[in-house]
Coordinates of C-alpha atoms in Angstrom, one line a residue:
X261 CA 38.7 56.3 45.9
X262 CA 41.3 58.2 47.9
X263 CA 43.0 61.4 46.3
X264 CA 46.5 60.9 45.2
X265 CA 49.3 63.0 46.8
X266 CA 51.7 63.9 44.4
X267 CA 54.7 64.1 46.5
X268 CA 54.1 60.5 47.6
X269 CA 53.3 58.9 44.2
X270 CA 56.3 58.6 41.7
X271 CA 53.8 58.2 38.8
X272 CA 52.3 61.4 39.2
X273 CA 54.7 63.7 37.4
X274 CA 54.6 61.1 34.5
X275 CA 50.9 61.1 33.6
X276 CA 51.1 64.0 31.4
X277 CA 54.2 62.4 29.4
X278 CA 52.2 58.9 29.5
X279 CA 49.6 59.9 27.6
X280 CA 51.2 58.6 24.6
X281 CA 50.6 55.0 25.6
X282 CA 47.3 54.6 23.9
X283 CA 48.6 56.4 20.6
X284 CA 51.5 54.0 20.5
X285 CA 49.6 50.9 21.1
X286 CA 46.7 51.9 19.1
X287 CA 48.2 53.6 16.1
X288 CA 51.7 52.8 15.5
X289 CA 51.0 49.1 15.7
X290 CA 47.1 49.1 14.0
X291 CA 44.0 48.8 15.6
X292 CA 41.2 46.9 14.9
X293 CA 37.9 48.1 13.8
X294 CA 34.7 46.2 14.9
X295 CA 31.2 46.5 13.6
X296 CA 28.4 44.5 14.5
X297 CA 29.0 41.6 11.6
X298 CA 32.6 41.8 11.0
X299 CA 36.4 42.8 12.4
X300 CA 38.9 44.6 10.2
X301 CA 42.4 45.8 10.7
X302 CA 42.6 49.5 9.9
X303 CA 46.0 51.3 9.9
X304 CA 46.5 54.9 10.2
X305 CA 46.7 56.6 6.6
X306 CA 48.5 60.1 8.6
X307 CA 51.9 59.4 8.1
X308 CA 52.5 63.0 8.2
X309 CA 51.9 62.5 12.0
X310 CA 54.5 59.4 12.4
X311 CA 57.1 61.8 14.0
X312 CA 54.6 62.4 16.7
X313 CA 53.7 58.8 17.1
X314 CA 57.7 57.8 17.5
X315 CA 58.1 60.9 20.0
X316 CA 55.5 59.0 22.1
X317 CA 57.1 55.7 21.6
X318 CA 60.4 57.4 22.9
X319 CA 58.4 58.5 26.1
X320 CA 57.1 55.2 26.6
X321 CA 60.6 53.7 26.0
X322 CA 62.4 55.9 28.7
X323 CA 59.8 55.8 31.2
X324 CA 60.1 51.9 30.9
X325 CA 64.0 51.7 30.8
X326 CA 65.1 54.6 32.8
X327 CA 62.8 55.7 35.4
X328 CA 63.8 55.3 38.9
X329 CA 61.4 52.6 40.0
X330 CA 59.8 49.7 38.4
X331 CA 56.3 50.7 36.7
X332 CA 53.4 48.7 35.6
X333 CA 53.4 49.6 31.9
X334 CA 49.6 48.2 31.5
X335 CA 48.3 50.0 34.5
X336 CA 49.8 53.5 32.9
X337 CA 48.6 52.5 29.4
X338 CA 45.1 52.3 30.8
X339 CA 45.6 55.4 32.5
X340 CA 46.9 57.0 29.1
X341 CA 44.4 56.0 27.2
X342 CA 41.4 57.1 29.5
X343 CA 43.0 60.7 29.8
X344 CA 43.3 60.9 25.8
X345 CA 39.7 60.0 25.2
X346 CA 38.6 62.3 28.2
X347 CA 40.0 65.0 26.1
X348 CA 37.9 64.8 23.1
X349 CA 34.3 64.5 24.0
X350 CA 32.0 63.0 26.8
X351 CA 31.2 60.1 24.4
X352 CA 34.5 59.1 23.4
X353 CA 36.0 56.7 25.8
X354 CA 38.6 53.8 26.5
X355 CA 37.5 50.4 27.8
X356 CA 40.2 48.6 29.7
X357 CA 41.0 44.8 28.5
X358 CA 39.3 43.2 31.4
X359 CA 35.9 45.0 30.6
X360 CA 36.0 45.0 27.3
X361 CA 34.8 41.6 26.5
X362 CA 31.7 42.3 28.9
X363 CA 30.8 45.5 27.1
X364 CA 30.8 43.5 23.8
X365 CA 28.9 40.6 25.1
X366 CA 26.2 43.0 26.3
X367 CA 26.3 44.8 23.1
X368 CA 25.9 41.5 21.2
X369 CA 23.2 40.4 23.7
X370 CA 24.9 37.4 25.1
X371 CA 26.8 36.4 28.3
X372 CA 28.6 33.0 29.4
X373 CA 27.1 31.3 32.7
X374 CA 23.8 29.1 33.5
X375 CA 21.0 32.0 33.2
X376 CA 20.0 32.0 36.9
X377 CA 19.0 35.2 38.6
X378 CA 19.2 35.2 42.4
X379 CA 18.3 37.6 45.2
X380 CA 20.3 37.9 48.7
X381 CA 18.0 38.4 51.8
X382 CA 19.0 37.9 55.3
X383 CA 22.4 36.5 54.5
X384 CA 20.6 33.7 52.0
X385 CA 20.6 33.4 48.2
X386 CA 17.4 32.9 47.0
X387 CA 16.4 32.1 43.2
X388 CA 14.2 34.5 41.5
X389 CA 14.1 34.0 37.8
X390 CA 15.9 32.2 34.9
X391 CA 16.8 32.9 31.4
X392 CA 14.3 31.2 29.3
X393 CA 16.0 28.1 27.8
X394 CA 19.0 28.2 29.7
X395 CA 20.8 25.4 31.5
X396 CA 19.3 26.7 34.9
X397 CA 15.7 27.1 33.5
X398 CA 15.7 23.3 32.1
X399 CA 17.2 22.1 35.4
X400 CA 15.6 21.1 38.6
X401 CA 16.0 24.6 40.1
X402 CA 12.9 26.4 40.9
X403 CA 11.7 30.1 42.1
X404 CA 12.4 30.8 45.5
X405 CA 14.6 27.5 46.2
X406 CA 17.6 28.5 48.4
X407 CA 21.3 28.4 46.8
X408 CA 23.5 26.7 49.9
X409 CA 26.6 25.9 48.0
X410 CA 28.2 26.6 44.5
X411 CA 31.0 24.3 43.9
X412 CA 31.3 23.1 47.2
X413 CA 31.7 26.9 48.2
X414 CA 29.1 27.9 51.2
X415 CA 27.2 31.1 50.0
X416 CA 24.2 31.2 52.2
X417 CA 24.5 32.3 55.7
X418 CA 28.3 33.2 55.7
X419 CA 27.7 37.2 54.6
X420 CA 29.1 36.7 51.5
X421 CA 29.6 39.9 49.3
X422 CA 27.5 40.1 46.0
X423 CA 30.4 39.9 43.5
X424 CA 31.8 36.8 45.1
X425 CA 28.5 35.1 44.6
X426 CA 28.7 36.1 41.0
X427 CA 32.2 35.2 40.5
X428 CA 31.2 31.7 41.8
X429 CA 28.6 31.1 38.9
X430 CA 31.1 32.4 36.5
X431 CA 33.8 30.1 34.6
X432 CA 34.8 29.0 31.0
X433 CA 32.5 28.3 28.7
X434 CA 31.7 24.4 28.7
X435 CA 32.6 24.0 32.3
X436 CA 30.3 22.7 35.0
X437 CA 29.0 24.2 38.2
X438 CA 27.6 22.3 40.9
X439 CA 24.7 23.6 42.8
X440 CA 23.4 22.5 46.3
X441 CA 20.2 23.8 47.0
X442 CA 17.1 23.4 49.2
X443 CA 13.5 23.6 48.1
X444 CA 11.6 26.4 50.0
X445 CA 8.5 24.7 49.8
X446 CA 9.1 21.1 50.8
X447 CA 12.4 21.7 52.6
X448 CA 14.0 18.9 50.5
X449 CA 17.7 19.1 49.7
X450 CA 19.4 18.3 46.1
X451 CA 22.0 19.1 44.0
X452 CA 22.4 19.9 40.2
X453 CA 25.1 20.2 37.8
X454 CA 25.0 22.5 34.9
X455 CA 27.0 23.3 32.1
X456 CA 28.2 26.9 31.3
X457 CA 27.6 28.2 27.9
X458 CA 26.2 31.6 26.2
X459 CA 23.3 33.1 27.5
X460 CA 21.0 35.0 25.5
X461 CA 20.2 38.7 27.2
X462 CA 16.8 40.0 25.9
X463 CA 17.1 43.6 25.3
X464 CA 13.3 44.0 26.0
X465 CA 12.1 45.2 29.1
X466 CA 8.6 44.2 28.5
X467 CA 5.9 43.3 26.0
X468 CA 2.2 42.8 26.4
X469 CA -1.1 43.8 25.3
X470 CA -2.8 46.8 27.0
X471 CA -6.1 46.2 25.4
X472 CA -7.3 45.0 22.2
X473 CA -5.3 46.2 19.6
X474 CA -2.9 48.1 21.4
X475 CA 0.8 46.8 22.2
X476 CA 3.1 48.0 24.8
X477 CA 6.8 47.1 24.0
X478 CA 9.8 48.4 26.0
X479 CA 13.4 48.5 24.9
X480 CA 16.1 48.7 27.5
X481 CA 19.0 49.0 24.6
X482 CA 19.6 48.2 21.1
X483 CA 21.7 45.2 20.9
X484 CA 22.3 43.3 17.8
X485 CA 19.3 41.1 19.0
X486 CA 16.8 44.1 19.2
X487 CA 14.8 44.0 15.8
X488 CA 14.5 40.5 16.0
X489 CA 13.0 40.4 19.7
X490 CA 10.9 43.5 18.8
X491 CA 9.5 41.4 15.7
X492 CA 8.8 38.5 17.8
X493 CA 7.0 40.6 20.4
X494 CA 4.4 42.3 17.7
X495 CA 4.2 38.9 16.0
X496 CA 2.8 37.2 19.4
X497 CA 0.3 39.8 19.8
X498 CA -0.7 41.2 16.3
X499 CA -1.4 39.7 13.0
X500 CA -0.4 41.2 9.5
X501 CA -4.0 41.7 8.6
X502 CA -5.4 43.9 11.5
X503 CA -3.8 47.2 12.2
X504 CA -2.1 47.5 15.6
X505 CA -1.3 50.5 17.7
X506 CA 1.8 50.9 19.7
X507 CA 3.3 52.4 22.5
X508 CA 6.9 52.4 22.4
X509 CA 8.7 52.7 25.6
X510 CA 12.4 54.1 25.3
X511 CA 12.6 55.5 28.8
X512 CA 16.2 55.1 30.4
X513 CA 17.1 53.6 27.1
X514 CA 21.1 54.7 26.4
X515 CA 20.7 53.5 22.6
X516 CA 23.0 51.1 20.8
X517 CA 23.3 49.8 17.5
X518 CA 22.2 52.2 14.8
X519 CA 21.2 49.2 12.6
X520 CA 19.1 47.8 15.0
X521 CA 16.9 51.2 15.3
X522 CA 16.8 51.7 11.8
X523 CA 15.4 48.1 11.1
X524 CA 12.5 49.1 13.5
X525 CA 12.0 52.1 12.0
X526 CA 11.4 50.7 8.5
X527 CA 8.5 48.7 10.0
X528 CA 6.7 52.1 10.6
X529 CA 7.4 53.4 7.3
X530 CA 5.4 52.0 4.3
X531 CA 7.3 53.5 1.3
X532 CA 10.8 52.2 0.1
X533 CA 13.7 54.9 0.1
X534 CA 12.4 57.1 2.4
X535 CA 15.3 59.0 4.1
X536 CA 15.5 58.2 8.0
X537 CA 18.6 59.2 9.2
X538 CA 21.9 61.2 7.9
X539 CA 25.2 60.5 9.5
X540 CA 28.2 63.2 8.7
X541 CA 31.6 63.6 10.3
X542 CA 35.0 65.1 9.1
X543 CA 36.8 61.8 8.6
X544 CA 33.8 59.3 7.6
X545 CA 31.8 59.3 4.4
X546 CA 28.7 60.7 4.6
X547 CA 25.5 58.2 4.7
X548 CA 21.7 58.2 4.5
X549 CA 19.7 55.4 5.9
X550 CA 16.4 54.7 4.0
X551 CA 13.5 52.8 4.5
X552 CA 13.4 49.8 3.0
X553 CA 9.4 49.8 2.4
X554 CA 9.3 45.9 3.7
X555 CA 6.8 46.0 6.5
X556 CA 5.5 42.7 8.0
X557 CA 2.8 44.4 10.2
X558 CA 0.4 47.0 9.8
X559 CA 1.3 49.7 12.6
X560 CA -1.3 52.3 13.1
X561 CA -1.2 54.7 15.7
X562 CA 2.2 55.0 17.4
X563 CA 3.6 56.9 20.5
X564 CA 6.9 56.8 21.9
X565 CA 8.0 57.6 25.7
X566 CA 11.4 59.4 26.3
X567 CA 12.8 60.8 29.0
X568 CA 16.1 62.4 30.2
X569 CA 17.9 59.2 30.1
X570 CA 16.7 58.3 26.5
X571 CA 19.9 58.7 24.2
X572 CA 21.3 57.9 20.7
X573 CA 19.4 55.0 19.1
X574 CA 16.5 55.8 21.3
X575 CA 16.5 59.7 20.2
X576 CA 16.9 58.7 16.7
X577 CA 13.6 56.7 16.6
X578 CA 12.0 59.1 18.6
X579 CA 13.0 62.1 16.3
X580 CA 12.7 60.2 13.0
X581 CA 9.3 59.5 13.8
X582 CA 8.6 63.2 15.0
X583 CA 10.0 64.6 11.8
X584 CA 8.1 62.3 9.3
X585 CA 4.8 63.0 11.5
X586 CA 4.3 59.1 11.9
X587 CA 4.2 59.3 15.7
X588 CA 3.6 61.3 18.7
X589 CA 6.4 61.6 21.1
X590 CA 5.3 62.0 25.1
X591 CA 7.3 62.3 28.1
X592 CA 10.4 64.7 29.1
X593 CA 13.3 66.3 27.0
X594 CA 15.7 63.3 26.1
X595 CA 19.6 63.4 26.8
X596 CA 20.7 64.6 23.6
X597 CA 23.3 62.4 22.3
X598 CA 23.4 63.3 18.8
X599 CA 26.6 61.7 17.7
X600 CA 27.7 58.1 16.5
X601 CA 30.6 56.2 18.2
X602 CA 32.5 53.4 16.5
X603 CA 34.1 50.6 18.6
X604 CA 37.8 50.0 18.0
X605 CA 39.4 47.1 19.5
X606 CA 43.2 47.4 20.2
X607 CA 45.8 44.7 19.6
X608 CA 45.6 44.0 23.3
X609 CA 41.8 43.5 23.2
X610 CA 41.2 46.5 25.1
X611 CA 38.9 48.9 23.2
X612 CA 38.2 52.6 22.2
X613 CA 34.6 53.7 21.6
X614 CA 35.4 56.8 19.3
X615 CA 32.9 59.7 18.0
X616 CA 33.3 59.7 14.4
X617 CA 30.0 61.5 12.9
X618 CA 26.9 63.1 13.9
X619 CA 23.0 62.4 13.5
X620 CA 20.8 64.1 11.5
X621 CA 16.9 63.8 11.2
X622 CA 15.0 63.4 8.0
X623 CA 14.2 67.5 8.9
X624 CA 17.7 68.0 8.4
X625 CA 18.1 69.1 12.1
X626 CA 20.3 67.8 14.7
X627 CA 19.7 65.8 17.8
X628 CA 22.3 67.0 20.1
X629 CA 21.9 69.4 23.2
X630 CA 23.9 72.3 24.1
X631 CA 23.8 75.0 26.7
X632 CA 23.1 77.9 24.4
X633 CA 20.2 76.3 23.1
X634 CA 18.6 75.7 26.7
X635 CA 18.8 79.3 27.7
X636 CA 17.0 80.5 24.1
X637 CA 13.3 80.4 24.1
X638 CA 11.7 78.0 21.7
X639 CA 10.8 81.0 19.6
X640 CA 14.0 82.1 18.7
X641 CA 15.7 78.7 18.0
X642 CA 16.4 77.4 14.4
X643 CA 13.5 75.8 13.1
X644 CA 13.2 73.0 10.6
X645 CA 9.7 71.7 9.2
X646 CA 8.0 68.2 9.2
X647 CA 5.6 67.2 6.3
X648 CA 2.8 68.3 7.6
X649 CA 4.3 71.6 8.6
X650 CA 5.0 71.4 11.9
X651 CA 7.9 73.0 13.4
X652 CA 10.9 71.2 15.4
X653 CA 14.0 72.6 16.4
X654 CA 17.7 71.8 17.2
X655 CA 20.2 72.2 20.1
X656 CA 17.4 70.8 22.7
X657 CA 17.5 67.4 22.0
X658 CA 14.2 65.7 21.3
X659 CA 11.6 67.8 22.6
X660 CA 8.4 65.6 23.4
X661 CA 4.9 66.7 21.7
X662 CA 3.4 66.5 24.8
X663 CA 5.4 67.2 28.1
X664 CA 4.8 65.5 31.2
X665 CA 6.5 65.7 34.5
X666 CA 8.9 63.3 35.3
X667 CA 7.8 60.1 37.1
X668 CA 7.9 61.1 41.0
X669 CA 9.1 57.7 41.5
X670 CA 12.3 57.8 39.5
X671 CA 12.9 61.4 39.6
X672 CA 12.9 61.1 43.4
X673 CA 16.8 62.0 44.6
X674 CA 17.2 59.3 46.8
X675 CA 15.0 56.7 44.6
X676 CA 17.7 53.8 44.2
X677 CA 18.2 53.9 48.2
X678 CA 14.7 53.3 48.5
X679 CA 14.3 50.8 45.9
X680 CA 16.6 48.6 48.0
X681 CA 14.3 48.6 50.7
X682 CA 11.3 48.0 48.9
X683 CA 12.8 45.1 47.2
X684 CA 13.5 43.6 50.7
X685 CA 9.9 44.2 51.6
X686 CA 8.7 42.9 48.4
X687 CA 10.8 39.8 48.7
X688 CA 9.5 39.0 52.0
X689 CA 5.9 38.8 50.7
X690 CA 7.2 36.8 47.9
X691 CA 8.6 34.4 50.3
X692 CA 5.8 34.0 52.6
X693 CA 3.3 33.6 49.8
X694 CA 5.6 31.2 47.8
X695 CA 2.7 28.2 47.9
X696 CA 0.6 30.4 45.7
X697 CA 3.3 30.1 42.8
X698 CA 2.0 26.6 41.7
X699 CA -1.4 27.7 41.6
X700 CA -2.4 28.5 38.1
X701 CA -5.3 30.9 39.2
X702 CA -3.0 33.0 41.5
X703 CA -2.7 36.7 40.6
X704 CA -1.1 39.8 42.3
X705 CA -3.8 41.3 43.9
X706 CA -4.1 43.9 46.7
X707 CA -5.2 41.5 49.3
X708 CA -1.6 39.9 49.2
X709 CA 0.0 43.0 50.4
X710 CA -1.1 43.8 54.1
X711 CA -2.7 47.4 55.0
X712 CA 0.3 48.1 57.5
X713 CA 2.8 47.5 54.5
X714 CA 4.3 51.1 55.8
X715 CA 5.2 50.0 58.8
X716 CA 6.8 46.7 57.4
X717 CA 8.8 48.8 55.2
X718 CA 10.0 50.8 58.0
X719 CA 11.0 47.9 60.0
X720 CA 13.1 46.6 57.3
X721 CA 14.8 50.4 56.9
X722 CA 18.7 49.8 58.3
X723 CA 19.1 53.0 59.2
X724 CA 17.2 56.1 60.8
X725 CA 18.2 57.8 57.6
X726 CA 16.6 55.3 55.3
X727 CA 13.4 55.4 57.4
X728 CA 13.2 59.0 56.9
X729 CA 13.8 58.6 52.9
X730 CA 11.0 56.3 53.1
X731 CA 8.8 58.4 55.0
X732 CA 9.5 61.7 52.7
X733 CA 8.6 59.4 49.5
X734 CA 5.4 57.9 51.1
X735 CA 4.3 61.7 52.0
X736 CA 5.2 62.8 48.4
X737 CA 3.3 60.2 46.6
X738 CA 2.1 57.2 48.5
X739 CA -0.1 55.9 45.7
X740 CA 3.1 55.6 43.5
X741 CA 5.2 54.0 46.4
X742 CA 2.5 51.4 46.7
X743 CA 2.5 50.7 43.1
X744 CA 6.2 50.1 43.3
X745 CA 5.9 47.8 46.1
X746 CA 3.1 45.8 44.4
X747 CA 5.0 45.8 40.9
X748 CA 8.3 44.3 42.4
X749 CA 6.1 41.8 43.9
X750 CA 4.7 41.1 40.5
X751 CA 8.3 40.5 39.3
X752 CA 9.3 38.1 41.7
X753 CA 6.3 35.8 40.9
X754 CA 5.9 36.5 37.5
X755 CA 8.8 38.4 35.6
X756 CA 9.1 41.8 34.0
X757 CA 6.0 41.7 31.9
X758 CA 3.9 41.9 35.2
X759 CA 6.1 44.3 36.8
X760 CA 5.5 46.8 33.8
X761 CA 1.7 46.2 33.6
X762 CA 1.7 46.9 37.4
X763 CA 3.7 49.7 37.5
X764 CA 2.4 51.5 34.5
X765 CA -1.2 51.6 35.8
X766 CA -0.1 54.7 37.9
X767 CA 2.3 55.9 35.6
X768 CA 1.5 59.6 34.5
X769 CA 3.6 59.4 31.1
X770 CA 2.2 55.8 30.2
X771 CA -1.5 57.0 31.0
X772 CA -0.8 60.2 28.7
X773 CA -0.1 57.8 25.9
X774 CA -3.0 55.9 26.5
X775 CA -5.5 59.1 26.8
X776 CA -4.0 60.4 23.1
X777 CA -4.5 57.1 21.6
X778 CA -8.1 56.2 23.0
X779 CA -9.5 59.8 22.4
X780 CA -8.3 60.0 18.9
X781 CA -6.0 62.8 19.6
X782 CA -2.9 61.7 17.5
X783 CA -4.1 62.8 13.9
X784 CA -4.7 66.2 15.4
X785 CA -1.3 66.3 17.2
X786 CA 0.6 65.3 13.9
X787 CA -1.4 68.1 12.1
X788 CA -0.6 71.3 14.6
X789 CA 2.2 73.8 14.3
X790 CA 4.3 73.8 17.4

């Protein structure tokens, strides 16, 4: 984005004044407050501030009626709203109308479409997966097939931008989308017409049995569907009679609905009425969330994996289990987002995400992170005690019971750029071996990846810089890079569960969790003072 030159932009001088717009829209005329289950209108009770609101309204009126040039009031309102929320804290922000619906859909775990996932390789659009139960999954479309036309618009062989292809798939609910495709195995051309509709988006990244009695579940975010999806995964791999050990992977999980995290926590606590989380804010009623005591499965040993991108609801689960001496936390220090945001929908359907309170764990500590605490030694921090007498601290987010250095793969400075090239190579191997997809005995083995895979990877790099990044990555940790290539290939063939099964084999954090469970170290860790 180019920098704005003040002398050439007539809006620049007005921006400080136009911070009024959001307040005028949001508070003078009322706002909608949306929870996960209901929407109600809230009007500001602070009538003593009405003069300020009127002042802001006057400024807006002057800009609209007196300014020398015509102005885009909607655009200026968005600019003003973003500026106002930016002044508060990093977690309060404004969501423009065009983005608000998509944000709500993600939080609700839904989207409109046909449920197809595609990959563009060498200017060709390939189908790589489907959302289970979606119109696309129930159609003739198959993995690896080429999409030539979407609603009579050519999409393969014409250098389409990714957003263009996505836009072709989009449309009103209950409208039809026509697809002309080619079977990659037989070469047969065919057409399908699919009805767009609501598509459920899973909040789970993966779930599978590591070994008998040990379940791995990765949660990507906490949407309105997370508790149900978590329980379905537990039900698939566990029985109410026998105990199950659990590795709960919350790495790179930014959080989401608090209620979903609370319901999951209740499955780990046997007694009813146990305080789990307390929320407190200057303008909100203090509230304590307690366990229900209604457990449907017997979870025995629990290990939670976190990293620097684990935030909010992820930190709550890790922190509560730590404070109750119920589970061991492994990984790296979490993000430190110890506050509650509520979602307010404005009259024009834009929205505000506003910080309204803070979280407090069962020990009484907050889970926020501050710069001062980062510079203080662990011994000098304020200490809180768990039931077993372990010390936990405040101000450094969630500090794991077992610290493991971040995965070299994902902590690499140029991971995303390298990921793009690795994806290309994995996909090329997928297409070249597509005939195996119909074999019931096929599985991802080392034999499917050529010994000269590094040379193949370098050939797919589009610049000298990309080649150098790959070489640096390879020199730093070649086994992990190979594991990632194999995992991506596994995902193209079999989906996310296989992707994480392969990737976890060489993941140091995951392997630390396995060691703690298999060696019976959890009880000792939960009794030790830190």
